[in-house]
PDB file of C-alpha atoms in Angstrom:
ATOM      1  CA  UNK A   1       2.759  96.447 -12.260  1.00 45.00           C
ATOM      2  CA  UNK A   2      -0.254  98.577 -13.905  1.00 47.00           C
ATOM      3  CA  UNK A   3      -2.045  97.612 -17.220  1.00 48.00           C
ATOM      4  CA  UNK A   4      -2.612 100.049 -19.724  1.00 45.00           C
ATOM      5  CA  UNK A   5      -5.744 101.221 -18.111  1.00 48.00           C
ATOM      6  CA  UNK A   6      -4.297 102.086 -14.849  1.00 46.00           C
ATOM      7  CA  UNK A   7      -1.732 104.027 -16.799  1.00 43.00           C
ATOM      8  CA  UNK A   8      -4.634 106.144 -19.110  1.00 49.00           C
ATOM      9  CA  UNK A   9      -6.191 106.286 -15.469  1.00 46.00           C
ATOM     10  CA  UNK A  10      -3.578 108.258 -14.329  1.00 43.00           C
ATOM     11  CA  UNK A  11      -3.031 110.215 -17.118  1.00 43.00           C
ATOM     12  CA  UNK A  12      -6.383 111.255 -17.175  1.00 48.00           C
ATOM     13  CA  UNK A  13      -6.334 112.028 -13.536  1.00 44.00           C
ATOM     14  CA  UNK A  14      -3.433 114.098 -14.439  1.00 44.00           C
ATOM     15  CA  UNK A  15      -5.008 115.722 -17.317  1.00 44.00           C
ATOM     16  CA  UNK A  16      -7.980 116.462 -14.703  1.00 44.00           C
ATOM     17  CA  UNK A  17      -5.656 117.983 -12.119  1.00 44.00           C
ATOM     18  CA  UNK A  18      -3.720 120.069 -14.336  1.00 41.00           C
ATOM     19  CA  UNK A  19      -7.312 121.730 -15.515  1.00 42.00           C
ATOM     20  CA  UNK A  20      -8.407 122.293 -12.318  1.00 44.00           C
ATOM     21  CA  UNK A  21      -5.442 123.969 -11.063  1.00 42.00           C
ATOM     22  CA  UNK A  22      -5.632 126.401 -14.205  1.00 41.00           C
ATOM     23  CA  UNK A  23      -9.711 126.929 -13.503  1.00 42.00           C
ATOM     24  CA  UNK A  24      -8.024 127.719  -9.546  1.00 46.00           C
ATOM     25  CA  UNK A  25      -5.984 130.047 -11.059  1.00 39.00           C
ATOM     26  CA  UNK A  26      -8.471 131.929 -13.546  1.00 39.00           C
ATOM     27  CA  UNK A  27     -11.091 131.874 -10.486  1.00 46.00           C
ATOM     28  CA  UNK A  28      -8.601 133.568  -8.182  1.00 41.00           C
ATOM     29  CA  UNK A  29      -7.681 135.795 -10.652  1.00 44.00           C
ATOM     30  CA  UNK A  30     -11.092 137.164 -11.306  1.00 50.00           C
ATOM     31  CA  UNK A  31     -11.675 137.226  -7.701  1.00 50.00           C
ATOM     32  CA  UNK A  32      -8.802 139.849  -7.595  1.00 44.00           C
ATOM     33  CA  UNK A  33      -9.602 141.349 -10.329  1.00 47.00           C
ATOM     34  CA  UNK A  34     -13.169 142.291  -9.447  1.00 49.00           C
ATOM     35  CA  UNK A  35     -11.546 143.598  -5.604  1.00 49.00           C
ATOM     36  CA  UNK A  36      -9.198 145.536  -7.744  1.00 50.00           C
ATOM     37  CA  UNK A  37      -5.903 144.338  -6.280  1.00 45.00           C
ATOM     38  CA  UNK A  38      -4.753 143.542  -9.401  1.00 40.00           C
ATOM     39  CA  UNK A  39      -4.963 147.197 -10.278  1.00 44.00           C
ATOM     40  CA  UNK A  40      -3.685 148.097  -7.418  1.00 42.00           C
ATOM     41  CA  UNK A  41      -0.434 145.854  -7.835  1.00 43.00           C
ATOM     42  CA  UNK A  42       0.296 146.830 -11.418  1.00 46.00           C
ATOM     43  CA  UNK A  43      -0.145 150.580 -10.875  1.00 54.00           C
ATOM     44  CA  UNK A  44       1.863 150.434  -7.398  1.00 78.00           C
ATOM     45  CA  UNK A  45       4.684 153.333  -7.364  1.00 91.00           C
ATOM     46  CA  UNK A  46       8.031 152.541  -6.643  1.00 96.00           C
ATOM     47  CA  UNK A  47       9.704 154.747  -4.375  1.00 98.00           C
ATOM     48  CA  UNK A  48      13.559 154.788  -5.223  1.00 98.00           C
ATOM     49  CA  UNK A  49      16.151 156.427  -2.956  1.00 98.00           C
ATOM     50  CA  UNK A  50      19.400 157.803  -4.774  1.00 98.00           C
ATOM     51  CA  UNK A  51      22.175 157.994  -2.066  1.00 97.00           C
ATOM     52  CA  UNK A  52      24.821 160.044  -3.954  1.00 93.00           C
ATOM     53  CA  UNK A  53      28.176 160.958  -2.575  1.00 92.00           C
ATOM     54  CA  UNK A  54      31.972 160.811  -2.805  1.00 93.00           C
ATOM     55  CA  UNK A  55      31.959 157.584  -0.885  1.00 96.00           C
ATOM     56  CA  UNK A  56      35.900 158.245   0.450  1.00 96.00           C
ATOM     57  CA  UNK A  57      35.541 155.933   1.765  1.00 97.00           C
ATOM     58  CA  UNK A  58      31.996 154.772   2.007  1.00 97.00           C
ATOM     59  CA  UNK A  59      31.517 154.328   5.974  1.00 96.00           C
ATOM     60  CA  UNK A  60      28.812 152.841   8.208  1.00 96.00           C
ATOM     61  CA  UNK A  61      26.902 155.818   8.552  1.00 94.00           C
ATOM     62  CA  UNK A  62      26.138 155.743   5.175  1.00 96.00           C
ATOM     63  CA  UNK A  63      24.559 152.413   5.051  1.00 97.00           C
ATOM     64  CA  UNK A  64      22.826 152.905   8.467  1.00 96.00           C
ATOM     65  CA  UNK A  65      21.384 156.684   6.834  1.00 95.00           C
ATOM     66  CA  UNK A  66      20.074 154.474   4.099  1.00 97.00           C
ATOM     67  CA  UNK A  67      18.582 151.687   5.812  1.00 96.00           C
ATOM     68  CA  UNK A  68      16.830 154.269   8.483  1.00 96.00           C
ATOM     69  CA  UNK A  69      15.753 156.274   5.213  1.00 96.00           C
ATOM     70  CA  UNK A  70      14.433 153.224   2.875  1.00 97.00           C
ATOM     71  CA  UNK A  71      12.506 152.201   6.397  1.00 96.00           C
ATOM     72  CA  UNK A  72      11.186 155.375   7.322  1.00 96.00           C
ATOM     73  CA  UNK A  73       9.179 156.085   3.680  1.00 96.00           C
ATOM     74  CA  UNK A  74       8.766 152.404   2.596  1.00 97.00           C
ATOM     75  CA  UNK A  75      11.221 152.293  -0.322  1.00 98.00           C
ATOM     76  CA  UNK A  76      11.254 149.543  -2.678  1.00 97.00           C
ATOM     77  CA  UNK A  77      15.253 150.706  -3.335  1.00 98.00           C
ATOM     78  CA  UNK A  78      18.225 152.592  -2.757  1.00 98.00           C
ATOM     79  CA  UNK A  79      20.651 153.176  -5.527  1.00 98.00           C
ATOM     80  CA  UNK A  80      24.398 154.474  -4.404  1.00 98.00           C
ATOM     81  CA  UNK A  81      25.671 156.355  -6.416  1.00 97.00           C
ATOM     82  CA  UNK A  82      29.322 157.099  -6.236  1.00 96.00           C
ATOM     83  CA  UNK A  83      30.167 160.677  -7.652  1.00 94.00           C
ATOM     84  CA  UNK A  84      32.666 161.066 -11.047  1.00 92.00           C
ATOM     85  CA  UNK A  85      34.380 164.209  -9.923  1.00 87.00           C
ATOM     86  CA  UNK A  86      32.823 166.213  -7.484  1.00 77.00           C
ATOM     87  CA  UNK A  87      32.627 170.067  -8.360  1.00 72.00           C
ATOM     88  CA  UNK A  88      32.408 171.027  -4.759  1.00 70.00           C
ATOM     89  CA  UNK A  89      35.874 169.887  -4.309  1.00 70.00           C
ATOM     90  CA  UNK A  90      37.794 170.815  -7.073  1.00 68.00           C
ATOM     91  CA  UNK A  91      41.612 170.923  -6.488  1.00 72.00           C
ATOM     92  CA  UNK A  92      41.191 168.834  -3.042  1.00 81.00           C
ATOM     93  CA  UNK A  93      43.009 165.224  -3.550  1.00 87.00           C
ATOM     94  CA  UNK A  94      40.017 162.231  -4.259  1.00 92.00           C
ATOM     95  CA  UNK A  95      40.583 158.906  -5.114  1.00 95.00           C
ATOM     96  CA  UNK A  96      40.124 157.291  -8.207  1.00 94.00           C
ATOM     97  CA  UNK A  97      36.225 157.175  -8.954  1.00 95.00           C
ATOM     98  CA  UNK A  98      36.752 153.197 -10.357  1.00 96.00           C
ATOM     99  CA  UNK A  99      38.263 152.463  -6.133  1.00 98.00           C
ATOM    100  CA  UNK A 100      35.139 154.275  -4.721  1.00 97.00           C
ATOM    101  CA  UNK A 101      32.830 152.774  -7.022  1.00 98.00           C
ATOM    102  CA  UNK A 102      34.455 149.234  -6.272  1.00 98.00           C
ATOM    103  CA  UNK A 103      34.333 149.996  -2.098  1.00 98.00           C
ATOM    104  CA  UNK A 104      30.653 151.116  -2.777  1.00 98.00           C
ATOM    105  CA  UNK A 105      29.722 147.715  -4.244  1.00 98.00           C
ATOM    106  CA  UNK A 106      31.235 146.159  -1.787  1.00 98.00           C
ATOM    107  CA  UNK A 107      29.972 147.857   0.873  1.00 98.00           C
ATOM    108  CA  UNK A 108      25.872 147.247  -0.551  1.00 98.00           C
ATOM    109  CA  UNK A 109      26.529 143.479  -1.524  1.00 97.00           C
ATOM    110  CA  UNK A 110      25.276 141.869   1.195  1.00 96.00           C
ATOM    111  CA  UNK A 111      21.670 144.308   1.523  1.00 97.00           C
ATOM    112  CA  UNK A 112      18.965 143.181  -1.213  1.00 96.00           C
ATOM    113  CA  UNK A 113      17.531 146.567  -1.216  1.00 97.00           C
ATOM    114  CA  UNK A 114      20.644 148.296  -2.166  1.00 98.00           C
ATOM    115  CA  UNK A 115      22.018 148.809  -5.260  1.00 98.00           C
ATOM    116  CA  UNK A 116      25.047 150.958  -7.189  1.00 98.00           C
ATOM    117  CA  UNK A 117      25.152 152.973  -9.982  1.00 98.00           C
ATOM    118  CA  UNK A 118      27.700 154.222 -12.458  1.00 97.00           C
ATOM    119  CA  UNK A 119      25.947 157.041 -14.486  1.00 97.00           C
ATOM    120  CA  UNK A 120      28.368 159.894 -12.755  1.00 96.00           C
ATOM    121  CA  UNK A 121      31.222 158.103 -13.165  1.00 96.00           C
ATOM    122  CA  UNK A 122      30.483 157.461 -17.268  1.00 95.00           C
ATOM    123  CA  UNK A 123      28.849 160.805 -17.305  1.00 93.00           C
ATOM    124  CA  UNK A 124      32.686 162.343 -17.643  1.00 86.00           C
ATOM    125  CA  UNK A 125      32.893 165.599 -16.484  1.00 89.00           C
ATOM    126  CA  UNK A 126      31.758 167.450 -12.785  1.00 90.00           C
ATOM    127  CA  UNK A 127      28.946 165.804 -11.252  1.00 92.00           C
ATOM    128  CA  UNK A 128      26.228 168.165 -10.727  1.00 93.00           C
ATOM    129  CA  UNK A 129      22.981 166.458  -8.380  1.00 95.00           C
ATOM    130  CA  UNK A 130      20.726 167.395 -11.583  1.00 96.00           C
ATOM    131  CA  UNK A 131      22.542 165.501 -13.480  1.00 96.00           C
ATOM    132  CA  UNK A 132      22.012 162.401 -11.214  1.00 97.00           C
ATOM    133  CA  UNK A 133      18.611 163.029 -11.408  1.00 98.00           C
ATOM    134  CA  UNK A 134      17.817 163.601 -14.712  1.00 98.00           C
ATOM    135  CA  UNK A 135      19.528 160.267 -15.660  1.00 97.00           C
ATOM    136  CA  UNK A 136      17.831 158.440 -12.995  1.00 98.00           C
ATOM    137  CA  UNK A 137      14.520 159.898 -13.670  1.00 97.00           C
ATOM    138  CA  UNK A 138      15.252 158.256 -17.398  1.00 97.00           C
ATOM    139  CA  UNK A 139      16.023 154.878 -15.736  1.00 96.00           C
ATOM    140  CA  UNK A 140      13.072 154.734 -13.547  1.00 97.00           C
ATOM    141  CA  UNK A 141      10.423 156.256 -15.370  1.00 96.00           C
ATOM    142  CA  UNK A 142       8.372 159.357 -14.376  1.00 95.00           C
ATOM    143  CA  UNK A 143       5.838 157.292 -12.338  1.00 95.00           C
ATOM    144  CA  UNK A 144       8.157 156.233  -9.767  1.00 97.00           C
ATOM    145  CA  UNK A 145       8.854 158.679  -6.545  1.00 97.00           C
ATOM    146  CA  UNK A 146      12.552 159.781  -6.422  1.00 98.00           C
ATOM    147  CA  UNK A 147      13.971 160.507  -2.959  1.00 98.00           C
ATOM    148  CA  UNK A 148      17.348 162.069  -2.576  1.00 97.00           C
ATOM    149  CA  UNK A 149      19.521 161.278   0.634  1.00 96.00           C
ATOM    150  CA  UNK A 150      22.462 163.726   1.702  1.00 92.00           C
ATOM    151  CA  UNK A 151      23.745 165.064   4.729  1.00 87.00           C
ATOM    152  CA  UNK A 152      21.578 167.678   6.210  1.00 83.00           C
ATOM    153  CA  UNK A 153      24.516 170.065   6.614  1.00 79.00           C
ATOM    154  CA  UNK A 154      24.705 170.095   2.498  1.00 82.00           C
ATOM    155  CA  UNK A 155      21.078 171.321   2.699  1.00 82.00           C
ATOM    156  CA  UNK A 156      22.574 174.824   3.929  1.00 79.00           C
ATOM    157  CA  UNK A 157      24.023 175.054   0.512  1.00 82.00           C
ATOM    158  CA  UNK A 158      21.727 173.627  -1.466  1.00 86.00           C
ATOM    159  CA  UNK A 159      20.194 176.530  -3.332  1.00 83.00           C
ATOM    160  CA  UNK A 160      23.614 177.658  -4.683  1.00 85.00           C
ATOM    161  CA  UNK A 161      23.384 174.269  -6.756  1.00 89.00           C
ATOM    162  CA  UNK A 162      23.367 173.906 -10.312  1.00 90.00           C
ATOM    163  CA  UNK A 163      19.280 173.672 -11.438  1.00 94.00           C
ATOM    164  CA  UNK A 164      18.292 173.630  -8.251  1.00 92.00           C
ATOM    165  CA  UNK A 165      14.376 174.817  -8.610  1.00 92.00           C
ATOM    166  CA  UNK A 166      14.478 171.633 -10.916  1.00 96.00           C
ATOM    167  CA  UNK A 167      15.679 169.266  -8.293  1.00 96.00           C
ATOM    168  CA  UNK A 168      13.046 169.689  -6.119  1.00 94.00           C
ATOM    169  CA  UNK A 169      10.809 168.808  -8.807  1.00 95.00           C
ATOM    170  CA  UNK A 170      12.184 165.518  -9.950  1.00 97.00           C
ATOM    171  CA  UNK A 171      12.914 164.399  -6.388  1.00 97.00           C
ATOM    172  CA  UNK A 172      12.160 165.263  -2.603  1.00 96.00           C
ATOM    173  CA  UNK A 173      15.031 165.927  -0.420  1.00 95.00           C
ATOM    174  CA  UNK A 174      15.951 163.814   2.917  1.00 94.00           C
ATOM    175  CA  UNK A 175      18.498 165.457   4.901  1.00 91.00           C
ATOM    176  CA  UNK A 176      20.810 162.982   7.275  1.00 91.00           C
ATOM    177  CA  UNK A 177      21.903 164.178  10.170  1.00 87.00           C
ATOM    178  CA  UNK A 178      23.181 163.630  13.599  1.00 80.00           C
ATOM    179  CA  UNK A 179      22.044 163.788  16.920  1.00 78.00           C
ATOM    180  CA  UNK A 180      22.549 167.314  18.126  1.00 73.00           C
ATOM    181  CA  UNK A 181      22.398 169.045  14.845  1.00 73.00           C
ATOM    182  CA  UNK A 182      20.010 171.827  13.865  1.00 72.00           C
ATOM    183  CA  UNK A 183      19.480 173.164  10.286  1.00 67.00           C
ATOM    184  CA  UNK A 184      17.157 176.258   9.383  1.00 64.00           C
ATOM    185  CA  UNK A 185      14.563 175.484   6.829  1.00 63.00           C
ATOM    186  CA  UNK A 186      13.615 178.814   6.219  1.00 62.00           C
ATOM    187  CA  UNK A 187      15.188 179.012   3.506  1.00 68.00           C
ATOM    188  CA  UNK A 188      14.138 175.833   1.628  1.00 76.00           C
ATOM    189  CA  UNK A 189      11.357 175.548  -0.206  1.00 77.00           C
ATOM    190  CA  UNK A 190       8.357 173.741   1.830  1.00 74.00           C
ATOM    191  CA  UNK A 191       7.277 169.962   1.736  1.00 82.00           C
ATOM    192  CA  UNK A 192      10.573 169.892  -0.451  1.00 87.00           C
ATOM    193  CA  UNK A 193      13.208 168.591   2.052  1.00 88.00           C
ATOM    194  CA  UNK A 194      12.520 166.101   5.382  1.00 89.00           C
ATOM    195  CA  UNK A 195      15.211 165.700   8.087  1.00 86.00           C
ATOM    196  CA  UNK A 196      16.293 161.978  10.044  1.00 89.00           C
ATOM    197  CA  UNK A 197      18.349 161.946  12.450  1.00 88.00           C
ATOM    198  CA  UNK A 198      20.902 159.181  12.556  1.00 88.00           C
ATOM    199  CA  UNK A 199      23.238 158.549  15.617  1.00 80.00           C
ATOM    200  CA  UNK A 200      25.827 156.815  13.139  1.00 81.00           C
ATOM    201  CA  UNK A 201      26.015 160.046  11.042  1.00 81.00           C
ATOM    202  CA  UNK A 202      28.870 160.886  13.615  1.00 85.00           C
ATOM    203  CA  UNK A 203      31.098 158.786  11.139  1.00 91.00           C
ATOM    204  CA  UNK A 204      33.097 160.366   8.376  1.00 92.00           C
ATOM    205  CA  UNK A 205      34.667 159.620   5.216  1.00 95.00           C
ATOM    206  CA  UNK A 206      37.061 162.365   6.178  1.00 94.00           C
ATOM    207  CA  UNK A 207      38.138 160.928   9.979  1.00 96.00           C
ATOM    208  CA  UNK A 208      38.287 157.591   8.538  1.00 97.00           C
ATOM    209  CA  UNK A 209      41.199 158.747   6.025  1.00 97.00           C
ATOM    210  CA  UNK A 210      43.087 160.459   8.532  1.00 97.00           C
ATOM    211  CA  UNK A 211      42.508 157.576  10.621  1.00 97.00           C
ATOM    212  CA  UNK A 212      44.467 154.862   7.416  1.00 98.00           C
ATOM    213  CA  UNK A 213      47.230 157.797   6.844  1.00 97.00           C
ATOM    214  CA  UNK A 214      48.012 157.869  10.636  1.00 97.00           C
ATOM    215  CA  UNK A 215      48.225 154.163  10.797  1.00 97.00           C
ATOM    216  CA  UNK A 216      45.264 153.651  13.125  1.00 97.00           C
ATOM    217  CA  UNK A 217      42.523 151.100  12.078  1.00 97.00           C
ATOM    218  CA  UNK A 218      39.244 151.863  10.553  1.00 97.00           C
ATOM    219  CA  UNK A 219      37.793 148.188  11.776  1.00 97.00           C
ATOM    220  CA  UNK A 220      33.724 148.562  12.489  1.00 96.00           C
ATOM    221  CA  UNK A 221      34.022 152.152  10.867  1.00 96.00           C
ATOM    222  CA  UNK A 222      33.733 150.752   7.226  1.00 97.00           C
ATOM    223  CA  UNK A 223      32.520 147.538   6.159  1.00 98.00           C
ATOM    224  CA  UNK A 224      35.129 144.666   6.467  1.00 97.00           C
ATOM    225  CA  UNK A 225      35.377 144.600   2.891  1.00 98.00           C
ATOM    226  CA  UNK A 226      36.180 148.017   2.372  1.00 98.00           C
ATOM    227  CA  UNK A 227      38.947 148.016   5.440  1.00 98.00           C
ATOM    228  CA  UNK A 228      40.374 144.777   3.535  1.00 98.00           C
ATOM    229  CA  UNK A 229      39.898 146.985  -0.190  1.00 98.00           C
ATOM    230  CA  UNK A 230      41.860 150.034   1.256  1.00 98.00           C
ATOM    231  CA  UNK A 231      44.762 148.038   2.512  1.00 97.00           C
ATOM    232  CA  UNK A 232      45.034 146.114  -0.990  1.00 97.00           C
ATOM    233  CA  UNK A 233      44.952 148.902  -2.797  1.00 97.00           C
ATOM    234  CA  UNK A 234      47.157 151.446  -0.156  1.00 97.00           C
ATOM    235  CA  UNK A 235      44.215 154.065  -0.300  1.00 98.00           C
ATOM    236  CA  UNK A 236      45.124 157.268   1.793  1.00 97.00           C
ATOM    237  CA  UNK A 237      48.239 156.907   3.001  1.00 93.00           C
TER     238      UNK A 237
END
């Protein structure tokens, strides 16, 4: 057993360690800060992608669109965000917004990078893109980069939407589509919108719910989760 002085020994060795691990710290930290990485870290810009959509259901091809996209231009995330009532299809039959909201988050869980929002669906009312981005431009802060991902064939239409000259200024476009598919960017304003091509883009929400109402599976189409959600809760049938 130690005597007293072995014990102040140690506690003074202690003392001594814990000092020099602070002066470690404070050394490396003025080597970075005279290399000017620590700058460089605190003024890094985040580059958020906002994936927004009817999700009904969400399918492969939209995670796979998302993954290819947040790879492609090095973003930090990509939010989903699952549309309160869609003005481009007014009158047509869509599910409850809290069931496509719920298949969404299941759908992301299991990527780190992904995430889902709610501001359409608490917005009330249509959900216009400028919206989207106006209250996700709020969230994230004006020094962050803002990328919007749709399908490429919704870029045909795009300047018939609501605000649109302002769109392109809080975000840059990234148009999804398949193998195969050609879209005319004549009429889009330059360095505005980027294509990718995707092979799973050849999914759709719209096959997979004709798929459920005529009894045939939807297994490795949607997530597992969602196939289990959409049987618990009889979606599209």
């Amino acid at each position: 057993m130690g005597g007293r002085g072995e014990l102040g020994t140690r506690k003074g060795a202690a003392r001594q360690g814990a000092h020099q691990r602070r002066l470690d710290v404070f050394r490396i930290r003025q080597g970075y800060q005279r290399s000017g990485m620590i700058d460089r870290m605190e003024g890094a810009v985040r580059r958020i992608g906002i994936m927004g959509g009817t999700f009904d259901p969400i399918h492969h091809g939209h995670l796979v669109a998302a993954s290819e996209v947040a790879g492609r231009y090095g973003l930090d995330e990509v939010v989903f965000v699952p549309t309160g009532q869609p003005w481009q299809k007014a009158g047509e039959p869509v599910s409850p917004a809290e069931d496509r909201y719920l298949m969404t988050v299941i759908a992301t869980a299991s990527n780190p990078r992904f995430t889902t929002s709610r501001v359409d669906i608490e917005r009330g009312g249509p959900t216009y893109t400028i919206d989207t981005l106006r209250d996700l431009r709020k969230q994230y802060g004006d020094s962050a980069e803002l990328y919007f991902i749709t399908g490429a064939d919704a870029l045909e239409k795009i300047l018939s939407w609501k605000d649109v000259d302002e769109m392109f200024e809080l975000a840059h476009f990234v148009g999804v589509t398949r193998p195969g598919f050609e879209l005319s960017d004549a009429h889009l304003p330059e360095d505005a919108v980027s294509l990718v091509t995707v092979p799973a883009m050849a999914i759709s929400s719209t096959d997979c719910r004709a798929r459920v109402a005529a009894g045939h599976p939807v297994w490795y189409l949607v997530p597992d989760g969602v196939v289990q959600y959409i049987a618990k809760r009889h979606l599209y049938r």
